[in-house]
Amino acid sequence: MRKVLISMSICLAMFATQLYARHNTGEIMFTSILKGNAEVPAVKTDARGVVTFNLNSTMDTLFINGTFAGLSGKITGAHIHEAEIGSNGGVIVGLTSFINKNQSDSKVCLRTITKQN
């Protein structure tokens, strides 16, 4: 369930976010609050999290920072899905290797992101 919550929440984070442009730096920031009721389908859980995605001004690197709480154990997987809001979709990039306890700090170069089959 943790894996599903984290992976689906990250997916939703990419599509159901608030957009914020840092006008001084040219960066774009996406922020998402992760909750079980945002899952597809929704789940009842105490797990929650916050993930920020910062796209640099040259739009070739995405910095990801996530903090999670209320999990019943260690995070076992994380990845970004491509899907319409309210739908499940295929994985486009894995993030599991960036997990440190219940936190994630990662840098993803957009040139290297390809859809996983």
Short mmCIF file of C-alpha atoms in Angstrom, two decimals:
data_model
loop_
_atom_site.label_atom_id
_atom_site.label_comp_id
_atom_site.label_asym_id
_atom_site.label_seq_id
_atom_site.Cartn_x
_atom_site.Cartn_y
_atom_site.Cartn_z
CA MET A 1 0.00 0.00 0.00
CA ARG A 2 2.91 2.37 0.74
CA LYS A 3 4.31 1.77 -2.73
CA VAL A 4 0.95 2.44 -4.34
CA LEU A 5 0.38 5.58 -2.24
CA ILE A 6 3.77 7.07 -3.02
CA SER A 7 3.85 6.16 -6.71
CA MET A 8 0.31 7.29 -7.43
CA SER A 9 0.70 10.41 -5.33
CA ILE A 10 3.79 11.41 -7.25
CA CYS A 11 1.83 10.88 -10.44
CA LEU A 12 -0.95 13.12 -9.21
CA ALA A 13 1.62 15.64 -8.02
CA MET A 14 2.74 16.17 -11.59
CA PHE A 15 -0.76 16.85 -12.87
CA ALA A 16 -2.77 18.21 -9.92
CA THR A 17 -0.43 20.90 -8.67
CA GLN A 18 -0.24 24.56 -8.02
CA LEU A 19 2.05 26.33 -10.48
CA TYR A 20 4.39 29.02 -9.24
CA ALA A 21 6.89 30.92 -11.41
CA ARG A 22 9.94 32.41 -9.76
CA HIS A 23 10.19 35.55 -11.87
CA ASN A 24 13.66 36.47 -10.62
CA THR A 25 15.23 33.14 -11.57
CA GLY A 26 13.06 31.86 -14.40
CA GLU A 27 12.42 28.64 -12.47
CA ILE A 28 9.01 26.99 -12.33
CA MET A 29 7.88 25.29 -9.13
CA PHE A 30 5.12 22.68 -8.80
CA THR A 31 3.95 21.80 -5.27
CA SER A 32 1.63 18.99 -4.25
CA ILE A 33 0.12 17.83 -0.96
CA LEU A 34 -0.11 14.02 -0.99
CA LYS A 35 -3.10 12.32 0.67
CA GLY A 36 -4.80 8.95 0.32
CA ASN A 37 -8.00 10.48 -1.01
CA ALA A 38 -6.03 11.74 -4.03
CA GLU A 39 -5.20 8.14 -5.03
CA VAL A 40 -6.93 6.46 -7.95
CA PRO A 41 -8.91 4.80 -6.51
CA ALA A 42 -8.91 6.68 -3.20
CA VAL A 43 -7.53 4.87 -0.13
CA LYS A 44 -7.98 5.45 3.60
CA THR A 45 -4.59 6.06 5.21
CA ASP A 46 -2.77 8.25 7.71
CA ALA A 47 0.12 8.58 5.26
CA ARG A 48 0.72 12.03 3.83
CA GLY A 49 3.45 14.01 2.15
CA VAL A 50 4.57 17.15 0.39
CA VAL A 51 6.51 17.08 -2.88
CA THR A 52 8.00 20.04 -4.73
CA PHE A 53 9.22 19.92 -8.32
CA ASN A 54 11.50 22.77 -9.44
CA LEU A 55 12.19 23.10 -13.17
CA ASN A 56 15.31 25.16 -13.82
CA SER A 57 15.33 28.21 -16.09
CA THR A 58 16.82 26.31 -19.05
CA MET A 59 14.07 23.70 -18.61
CA ASP A 60 16.47 20.77 -18.80
CA THR A 61 16.66 19.69 -15.15
CA LEU A 62 13.88 18.90 -12.68
CA PHE A 63 14.74 19.00 -8.96
CA ILE A 64 12.42 16.91 -6.78
CA ASN A 65 12.10 17.15 -3.00
CA GLY A 66 9.59 15.13 -1.02
CA THR A 67 8.87 14.58 2.66
CA PHE A 68 6.46 11.91 3.89
CA ALA A 69 4.91 11.04 7.27
CA GLY A 70 2.41 8.62 8.78
CA LEU A 71 3.71 5.66 6.79
CA SER A 72 3.43 2.17 8.29
CA GLY A 73 7.01 1.37 7.21
CA LYS A 74 9.85 2.39 4.93
CA ILE A 75 9.11 3.65 1.43
CA THR A 76 9.62 0.75 -0.97
CA GLY A 77 9.17 2.51 -4.30
CA ALA A 78 8.57 5.83 -6.00
CA HIS A 79 8.11 6.84 -9.61
CA ILE A 80 6.32 9.34 -11.84
CA HIS A 81 3.37 8.26 -13.97
CA GLU A 82 1.93 9.89 -17.07
CA ALA A 83 -1.86 10.10 -16.94
CA GLU A 84 -4.86 12.36 -17.08
CA ILE A 85 -6.19 13.65 -13.74
CA GLY A 86 -8.23 10.91 -12.09
CA SER A 87 -6.65 8.14 -14.18
CA ASN A 88 -3.80 5.67 -13.76
CA GLY A 89 -0.94 5.74 -16.25
CA GLY A 90 2.36 4.17 -17.15
CA VAL A 91 5.62 4.90 -15.33
CA ILE A 92 7.84 7.44 -17.12
CA VAL A 93 10.71 7.67 -14.60
CA GLY A 94 11.73 5.78 -11.47
CA LEU A 95 12.73 7.66 -8.29
CA THR A 96 13.22 4.79 -5.81
CA SER A 97 17.02 5.16 -5.80
CA PHE A 98 16.66 8.72 -4.46
CA ILE A 99 14.72 7.72 -1.33
CA ASN A 100 16.48 8.30 2.01
CA LYS A 101 14.33 7.04 4.90
CA ASN A 102 11.05 8.93 4.47
CA GLN A 103 12.57 11.78 2.48
CA SER A 104 13.50 12.13 -1.15
CA ASP A 105 15.85 14.63 -2.72
CA SER A 106 16.62 14.09 -6.36
CA LYS A 107 17.76 15.78 -9.52
CA VAL A 108 16.46 14.43 -12.80
CA CYS A 109 17.93 15.63 -16.08
CA LEU A 110 15.00 15.90 -18.44
CA ARG A 111 17.05 14.82 -21.44
CA THR A 112 17.36 11.37 -19.88
CA ILE A 113 13.69 10.79 -19.06
CA THR A 114 12.14 8.16 -21.29
CA LYS A 115 8.97 6.18 -20.85
CA GLN A 116 9.46 2.79 -19.22
CA ASN A 117 7.56 -0.09 -20.80
#
